[in-house]
Short mmCIF file of C-alpha atoms in Angstrom, two decimals:
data_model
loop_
_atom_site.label_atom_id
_atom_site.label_comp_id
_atom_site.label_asym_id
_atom_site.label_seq_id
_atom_site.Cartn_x
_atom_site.Cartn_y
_atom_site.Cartn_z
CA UNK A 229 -73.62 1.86 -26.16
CA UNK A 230 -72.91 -1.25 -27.29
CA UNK A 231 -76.31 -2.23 -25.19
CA UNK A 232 -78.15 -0.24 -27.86
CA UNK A 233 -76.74 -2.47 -31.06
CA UNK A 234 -77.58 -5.28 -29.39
CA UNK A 235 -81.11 -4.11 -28.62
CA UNK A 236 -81.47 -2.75 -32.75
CA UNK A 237 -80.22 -5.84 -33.55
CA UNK A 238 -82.41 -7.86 -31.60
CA UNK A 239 -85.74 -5.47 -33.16
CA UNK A 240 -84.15 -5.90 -36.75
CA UNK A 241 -84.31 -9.57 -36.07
CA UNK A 242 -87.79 -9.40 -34.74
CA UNK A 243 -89.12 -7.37 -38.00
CA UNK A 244 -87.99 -10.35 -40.44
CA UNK A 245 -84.17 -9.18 -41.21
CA UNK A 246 -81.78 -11.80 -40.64
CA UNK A 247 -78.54 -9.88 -42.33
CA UNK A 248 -77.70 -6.38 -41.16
CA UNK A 249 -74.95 -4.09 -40.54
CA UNK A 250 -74.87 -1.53 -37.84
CA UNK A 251 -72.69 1.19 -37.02
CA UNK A 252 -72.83 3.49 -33.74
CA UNK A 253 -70.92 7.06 -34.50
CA UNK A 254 -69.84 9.06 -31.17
CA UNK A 255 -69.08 12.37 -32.84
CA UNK A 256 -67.53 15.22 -30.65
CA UNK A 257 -66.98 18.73 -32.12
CA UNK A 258 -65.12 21.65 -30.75
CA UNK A 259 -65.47 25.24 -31.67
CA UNK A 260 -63.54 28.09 -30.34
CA UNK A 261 -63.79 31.47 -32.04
CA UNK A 262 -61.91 34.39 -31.41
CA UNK A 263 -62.20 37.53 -31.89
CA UNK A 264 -59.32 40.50 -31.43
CA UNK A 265 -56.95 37.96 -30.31
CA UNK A 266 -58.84 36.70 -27.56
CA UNK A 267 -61.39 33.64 -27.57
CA UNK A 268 -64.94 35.02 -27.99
CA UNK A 269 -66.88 32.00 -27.68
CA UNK A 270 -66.23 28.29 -26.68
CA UNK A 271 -68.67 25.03 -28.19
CA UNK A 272 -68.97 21.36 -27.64
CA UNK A 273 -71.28 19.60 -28.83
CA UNK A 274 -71.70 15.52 -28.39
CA UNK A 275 -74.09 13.88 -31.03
CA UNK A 276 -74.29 9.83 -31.31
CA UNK A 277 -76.05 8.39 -34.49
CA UNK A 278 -77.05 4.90 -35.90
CA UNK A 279 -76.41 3.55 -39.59
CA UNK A 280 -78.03 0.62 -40.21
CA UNK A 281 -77.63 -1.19 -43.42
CA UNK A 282 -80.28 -4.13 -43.78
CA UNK A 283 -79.96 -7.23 -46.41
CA UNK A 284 -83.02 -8.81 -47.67
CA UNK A 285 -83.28 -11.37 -50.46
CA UNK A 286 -80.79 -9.67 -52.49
CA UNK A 287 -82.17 -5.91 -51.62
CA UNK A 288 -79.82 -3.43 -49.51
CA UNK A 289 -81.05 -0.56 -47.44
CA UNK A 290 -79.16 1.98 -45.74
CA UNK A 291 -81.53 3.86 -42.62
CA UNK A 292 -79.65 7.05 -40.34
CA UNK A 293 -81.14 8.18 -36.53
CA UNK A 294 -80.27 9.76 -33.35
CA UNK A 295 -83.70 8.48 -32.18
CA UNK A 296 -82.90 6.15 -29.50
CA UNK A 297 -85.87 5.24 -27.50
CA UNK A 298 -87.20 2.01 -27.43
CA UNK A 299 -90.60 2.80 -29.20
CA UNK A 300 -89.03 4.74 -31.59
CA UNK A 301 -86.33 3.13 -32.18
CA UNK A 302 -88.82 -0.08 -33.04
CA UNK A 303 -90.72 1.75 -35.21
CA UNK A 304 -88.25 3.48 -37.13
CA UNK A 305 -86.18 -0.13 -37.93
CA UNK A 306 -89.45 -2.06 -38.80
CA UNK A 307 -90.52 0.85 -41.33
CA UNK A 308 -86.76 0.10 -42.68
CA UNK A 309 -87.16 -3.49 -42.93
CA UNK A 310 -90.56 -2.57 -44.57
CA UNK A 311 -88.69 0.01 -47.31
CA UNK A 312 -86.03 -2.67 -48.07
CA UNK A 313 -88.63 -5.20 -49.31
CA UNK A 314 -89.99 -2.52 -51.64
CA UNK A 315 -86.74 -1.97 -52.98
CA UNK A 316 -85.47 -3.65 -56.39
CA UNK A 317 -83.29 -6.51 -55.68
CA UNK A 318 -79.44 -7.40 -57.03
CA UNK A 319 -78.11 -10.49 -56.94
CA UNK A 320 -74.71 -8.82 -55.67
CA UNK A 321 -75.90 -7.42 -53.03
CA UNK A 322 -75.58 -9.21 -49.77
CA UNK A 323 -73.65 -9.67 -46.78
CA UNK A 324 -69.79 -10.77 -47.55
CA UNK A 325 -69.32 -14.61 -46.88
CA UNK A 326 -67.46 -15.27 -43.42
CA UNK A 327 -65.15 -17.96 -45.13
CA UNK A 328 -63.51 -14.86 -47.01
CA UNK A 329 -62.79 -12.69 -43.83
CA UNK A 330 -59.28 -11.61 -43.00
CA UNK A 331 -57.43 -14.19 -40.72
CA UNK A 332 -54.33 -12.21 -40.07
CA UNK A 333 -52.48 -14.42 -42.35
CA UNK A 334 -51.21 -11.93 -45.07
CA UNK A 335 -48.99 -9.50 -45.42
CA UNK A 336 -48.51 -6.26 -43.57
CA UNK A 337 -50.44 -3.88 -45.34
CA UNK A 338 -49.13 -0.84 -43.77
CA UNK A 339 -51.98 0.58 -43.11
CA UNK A 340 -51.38 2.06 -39.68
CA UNK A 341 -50.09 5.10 -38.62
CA UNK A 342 -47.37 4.90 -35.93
CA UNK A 343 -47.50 8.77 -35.12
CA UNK A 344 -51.34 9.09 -34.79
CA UNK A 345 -51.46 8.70 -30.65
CA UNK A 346 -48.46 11.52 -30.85
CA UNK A 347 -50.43 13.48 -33.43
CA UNK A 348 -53.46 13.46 -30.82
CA UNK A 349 -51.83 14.62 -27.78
CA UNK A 350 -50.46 17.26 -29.45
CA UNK A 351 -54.12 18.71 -30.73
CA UNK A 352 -56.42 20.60 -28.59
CA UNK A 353 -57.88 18.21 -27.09
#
């Protein structure tokens, strides 16, 4: 998949966006129903999807498929970059500078969960 950022990326570029954002989502659901004690009915269903947020002079656009070929996929980014022109533009908006990334030199935030590999082996998956 990550063929297909590089590709949107690449067609963003091409229809006059320099700055953009682009996120991929693999979603996976499971449904089991039952009925009298007993499963009834089993589901899966697999979608991907494509958030693109594009940055032009100080305008921000946010643009959602699951259309992935490569015509439409061209079309449906170059009527984005079209939209985001139209849009009113803020001075905030933009892209955050790379100078002000995190570098791993701060402190432990404790953000992560040490129990969350445990936590999914014990679901139903």
């Amino acid at each position: 998949m990550k063929e297909l950022l590089y590709k949107a990326q690449e067609m963003i570029r091409e229809s006059g966006c320099a700055d953009s954002r682009l996120m991929l989502f693999h979603n996976i659901e499971n449904n089991i129903c039952f009925m009298n004690g007993k499963v009834d009915k089993q589901q899966r269903s697999d979608s991907f999807s494509l958030a693109v947020t594009l940055y032009i002079d100080g305008r921000e656009g946010f643009f959602y498929t699951n259309v992935f070929d490569d015509s439409s996929l061209r079309s449906f980014l170059r009527q984005s970059v079209m939209i985001t022109r139209m849009l009113a533009p803020d001075p905030a908006r933009g892209l955050i500078d790379p100078a002000s990334y995190y570098k791993g030199d701060g402190p432990d935030l404790h953000n992560y969960d040490p129990d969350f590999k445990q936590t999914l082996s014990n679901s139903i998956y």
